[in-house]
Amino acid sequence: MMPLKISPYLSEDKIKARVKEMAKQINEDYKGEELLAVCVLKGSFIFYSDLTRQLDGNILCEFLAVSSYSGMTSSGEVKISLDLAKPIEGKNILLIEDIVDTGLTMNFLKTLIEARKPKSIKTAVLLHKPEAAKIKTELDYVGFTIANDFVVGYGLDYQGYYRNLPYIGQIQSLN
Ligand code: 5GP
């Protein structure tokens, strides 16, 4: 792919500070209780790594993958491409997502997790686009509320690229 121009949206420092605040809040709420942190691949892998490294108590790490966008529009269809490796019954679940856009993915995941009878379920998302909501989703920890812009970096991709950017940006030529 031809390299595209990326304009800054959220800086590395800003993200770092906010993730720290989110971890502090989560630590206070769970007070050292065991937590099973679920990473929703691929987009949340960087946010997940930064957040979980600041969590106290006993933390179990599990991963699942869902199909998402191809390009810049949502297919509206959610599919599990990698399921959790273990049963989660009786566990405190923290679902960690990169971004909530239409809300369809988060809604699908919450329903799926709830059916497996966890002790509790909460959600931590780095970015929330309320204007794009197609379904109402209750979120527990939100990093930043953003406009209905397509963003890349810090785990988020455009056609598979830009996930490794340490900051969040917008593709200039697409605006
Ligand atoms: P939703 O189901 O809420 O519409 O979207 C869920 C998924 O769409 C996210 O986990 C993410 O992979 C992708 N997505 C939504 N908005 C954006 C965006 O602005 N940039 C990128 N790169 N992916 C997005």
Short mmCIF file of C-alpha atoms and ligand atoms in Angstrom, two decimals:
data_model
loop_
_atom_site.label_atom_id
_atom_site.label_comp_id
_atom_site.label_asym_id
_atom_site.label_seq_id
_atom_site.Cartn_x
_atom_site.Cartn_y
_atom_site.Cartn_z
CA MET A 1 0.00 0.00 0.00
CA MET A 2 1.17 3.56 -0.80
CA PRO A 3 2.10 5.33 2.45
CA LEU A 4 -0.69 7.76 3.39
CA LYS A 5 -0.39 10.98 5.36
CA ILE A 6 -1.57 10.66 8.93
CA SER A 7 -2.56 13.70 10.96
CA PRO A 8 -2.37 13.56 14.77
CA TYR A 9 -5.63 12.97 16.64
CA LEU A 10 -4.65 11.80 20.14
CA SER A 11 -1.01 11.99 21.19
CA GLU A 12 0.99 9.24 22.83
CA ASP A 13 1.22 11.29 26.05
CA LYS A 14 -2.50 11.97 26.17
CA ILE A 15 -3.31 8.27 25.69
CA LYS A 16 -0.76 7.25 28.31
CA ALA A 17 -2.18 9.64 30.91
CA ARG A 18 -5.76 8.55 30.25
CA VAL A 19 -4.93 4.83 30.37
CA LYS A 20 -3.25 5.44 33.74
CA GLU A 21 -6.40 7.13 35.07
CA MET A 22 -8.58 4.29 33.79
CA ALA A 23 -6.37 1.69 35.49
CA LYS A 24 -6.53 3.65 38.76
CA GLN A 25 -10.33 3.66 38.61
CA ILE A 26 -10.49 -0.06 37.80
CA ASN A 27 -8.09 -0.87 40.65
CA GLU A 28 -10.26 1.12 43.07
CA ASP A 29 -13.45 -0.57 41.91
CA TYR A 30 -12.14 -4.12 42.12
CA LYS A 31 -9.93 -3.58 45.19
CA GLY A 32 -7.57 -6.42 44.37
CA GLU A 33 -10.31 -8.90 43.47
CA GLU A 34 -9.36 -11.43 40.82
CA LEU A 35 -10.16 -10.22 37.34
CA LEU A 36 -10.23 -11.99 34.00
CA ALA A 37 -9.18 -9.41 31.44
CA VAL A 38 -10.49 -10.29 27.97
CA CYS A 39 -8.61 -8.81 25.03
CA VAL A 40 -10.77 -8.34 21.95
CA LEU A 41 -8.37 -8.87 19.04
CA LYS A 42 -6.96 -7.46 17.00
CA GLY A 43 -7.63 -3.77 17.60
CA SER A 44 -7.27 -3.71 21.37
CA PHE A 45 -3.92 -5.49 21.68
CA ILE A 46 -1.93 -2.35 22.49
CA PHE A 47 -4.53 -0.75 24.76
CA TYR A 48 -4.94 -4.11 26.50
CA SER A 49 -1.20 -4.48 27.10
CA ASP A 50 -0.87 -0.95 28.47
CA LEU A 51 -3.96 -1.18 30.67
CA THR A 52 -3.44 -4.66 32.13
CA ARG A 53 0.15 -3.87 33.10
CA GLN A 54 -1.24 -1.27 35.50
CA LEU A 55 -3.87 -3.48 37.12
CA ASP A 56 -3.43 -4.84 40.67
CA GLY A 57 -4.63 -8.07 42.14
CA ASN A 58 -4.69 -11.39 40.35
CA ILE A 59 -5.22 -10.82 36.67
CA LEU A 60 -5.98 -13.61 34.23
CA CYS A 61 -5.46 -12.81 30.55
CA GLU A 62 -7.63 -14.32 27.84
CA PHE A 63 -8.08 -13.45 24.19
CA LEU A 64 -10.85 -13.60 21.67
CA ALA A 65 -11.11 -12.34 18.13
CA VAL A 66 -14.07 -11.02 16.21
CA SER A 67 -14.40 -10.07 12.59
CA SER A 68 -14.68 -6.34 12.06
CA TYR A 69 -14.41 -3.73 9.36
CA SER A 70 -12.89 -4.34 6.01
CA GLY A 71 -11.97 -0.86 4.86
CA MET A 72 -13.90 1.91 6.53
CA THR A 73 -17.47 0.71 6.71
CA SER A 74 -19.01 -1.71 9.15
CA SER A 75 -20.42 -4.92 7.71
CA GLY A 76 -22.82 -4.91 10.65
CA GLU A 77 -22.11 -8.59 11.04
CA VAL A 78 -20.11 -9.88 13.99
CA LYS A 79 -18.42 -13.27 14.00
CA ILE A 80 -16.14 -14.96 16.51
CA SER A 81 -12.94 -16.05 14.78
CA LEU A 82 -11.12 -17.03 18.00
CA ASP A 83 -13.02 -18.03 21.11
CA LEU A 84 -11.86 -17.88 24.74
CA ALA A 85 -9.70 -20.84 25.65
CA LYS A 86 -11.37 -21.55 29.01
CA PRO A 87 -14.78 -21.44 30.71
CA ILE A 88 -15.44 -18.13 32.48
CA GLU A 89 -18.25 -19.13 34.84
CA GLY A 90 -18.02 -17.37 38.20
CA LYS A 91 -15.27 -14.96 37.10
CA ASN A 92 -15.17 -11.18 37.15
CA ILE A 93 -14.85 -10.28 33.48
CA LEU A 94 -13.41 -7.07 32.12
CA LEU A 95 -13.99 -6.88 28.36
CA ILE A 96 -11.31 -4.68 26.86
CA GLU A 97 -12.09 -3.12 23.45
CA ASP A 98 -10.33 -0.55 21.32
CA ILE A 99 -13.36 1.34 20.06
CA VAL A 100 -17.14 1.32 20.20
CA ASP A 101 -18.57 2.62 16.95
CA THR A 102 -22.03 1.26 16.05
CA GLY A 103 -21.99 -0.72 19.31
CA LEU A 104 -22.86 -3.96 17.48
CA THR A 105 -19.63 -5.75 18.39
CA MET A 106 -19.76 -4.79 22.06
CA ASN A 107 -23.39 -5.74 22.30
CA PHE A 108 -22.75 -9.10 20.67
CA LEU A 109 -19.82 -9.78 23.00
CA LYS A 110 -21.67 -8.81 26.16
CA THR A 111 -24.53 -11.16 25.28
CA LEU A 112 -22.09 -13.96 24.50
CA ILE A 113 -20.17 -13.49 27.78
CA GLU A 114 -23.30 -13.11 29.91
CA ALA A 115 -24.64 -16.45 28.62
CA ARG A 116 -21.55 -18.12 30.11
CA LYS A 117 -22.55 -17.05 33.62
CA PRO A 118 -19.66 -14.91 34.85
CA LYS A 119 -19.76 -13.43 38.37
CA SER A 120 -19.70 -9.95 36.86
CA ILE A 121 -19.05 -8.24 33.55
CA LYS A 122 -17.70 -4.77 32.88
CA THR A 123 -16.34 -3.07 29.78
CA ALA A 124 -13.29 -0.89 29.22
CA VAL A 125 -13.02 0.89 25.88
CA LEU A 126 -10.42 3.35 24.77
CA LEU A 127 -12.57 5.23 22.26
CA HIS A 128 -16.30 5.77 22.05
CA LYS A 129 -18.13 7.30 19.08
CA PRO A 130 -21.62 7.97 20.46
CA GLU A 131 -22.77 9.62 17.21
CA ALA A 132 -22.25 6.34 15.34
CA ALA A 133 -24.36 4.24 17.72
CA LYS A 134 -26.87 1.88 16.13
CA ILE A 135 -27.62 0.19 19.41
CA LYS A 136 -27.40 1.46 22.98
CA THR A 137 -24.50 -0.06 24.89
CA GLU A 138 -23.67 0.55 28.55
CA LEU A 139 -19.93 1.13 28.90
CA ASP A 140 -18.19 1.15 32.26
CA TYR A 141 -14.78 2.69 31.54
CA VAL A 142 -14.29 4.98 28.53
CA GLY A 143 -10.97 6.54 27.59
CA PHE A 144 -12.08 9.21 25.15
CA THR A 145 -15.38 10.16 23.58
CA ILE A 146 -14.68 11.14 19.97
CA ALA A 147 -16.57 12.43 16.95
CA ASN A 148 -17.64 10.13 14.13
CA ASP A 149 -14.13 10.12 12.60
CA PHE A 150 -12.22 7.14 11.24
CA VAL A 151 -9.02 6.80 13.27
CA VAL A 152 -5.93 4.59 13.07
CA GLY A 153 -2.98 3.70 15.27
CA TYR A 154 -2.47 2.35 18.78
CA GLY A 155 -3.91 -0.98 17.61
CA LEU A 156 -6.45 0.37 15.13
CA ASP A 157 -5.90 -0.37 11.45
CA TYR A 158 -6.72 0.72 7.97
CA GLN A 159 -6.62 -2.32 5.67
CA GLY A 160 -4.39 -4.06 8.20
CA TYR A 161 -1.84 -1.23 8.41
CA TYR A 162 -1.04 1.45 11.02
CA ARG A 163 -1.79 -0.69 14.09
CA ASN A 164 1.78 -0.11 15.24
CA LEU A 165 1.55 3.69 15.36
CA PRO A 166 2.20 4.76 18.97
CA TYR A 167 -0.45 7.51 18.72
CA ILE A 168 -3.93 7.80 17.23
CA GLY A 169 -4.25 9.63 13.94
CA GLN A 170 -6.50 10.28 10.99
CA ILE A 171 -5.69 9.46 7.39
CA GLN A 172 -5.45 12.90 5.75
CA SER A 173 -6.32 12.00 2.20
CA LEU A 174 -9.53 10.29 3.30
CA ASN A 175 -10.94 13.42 4.93
P1 5GP B 1 -18.75 -1.49 16.04
O1 5GP B 1 -19.23 -2.91 16.09
O2 5GP B 1 -18.93 -0.76 17.36
O3 5GP B 1 -19.34 -0.73 14.89
O4 5GP B 1 -17.22 -1.50 15.68
C1 5GP B 1 -16.35 -2.36 16.22
C2 5GP B 1 -15.06 -2.46 15.48
O5 5GP B 1 -14.98 -1.68 14.27
C3 5GP B 1 -13.92 -1.98 16.34
O6 5GP B 1 -13.52 -2.95 17.25
C4 5GP B 1 -12.88 -1.64 15.30
O7 5GP B 1 -12.15 -2.78 14.96
C5 5GP B 1 -13.68 -1.16 14.11
N1 5GP B 1 -13.73 0.31 14.07
C6 5GP B 1 -14.73 1.13 14.42
N2 5GP B 1 -14.41 2.42 14.26
C7 5GP B 1 -13.15 2.43 13.80
C8 5GP B 1 -12.23 3.49 13.47
O8 5GP B 1 -12.47 4.69 13.57
N3 5GP B 1 -11.00 3.07 13.05
C9 5GP B 1 -10.65 1.77 12.93
N4 5GP B 1 -9.42 1.52 12.50
N5 5GP B 1 -11.48 0.76 13.24
C10 5GP B 1 -12.72 1.09 13.68
#
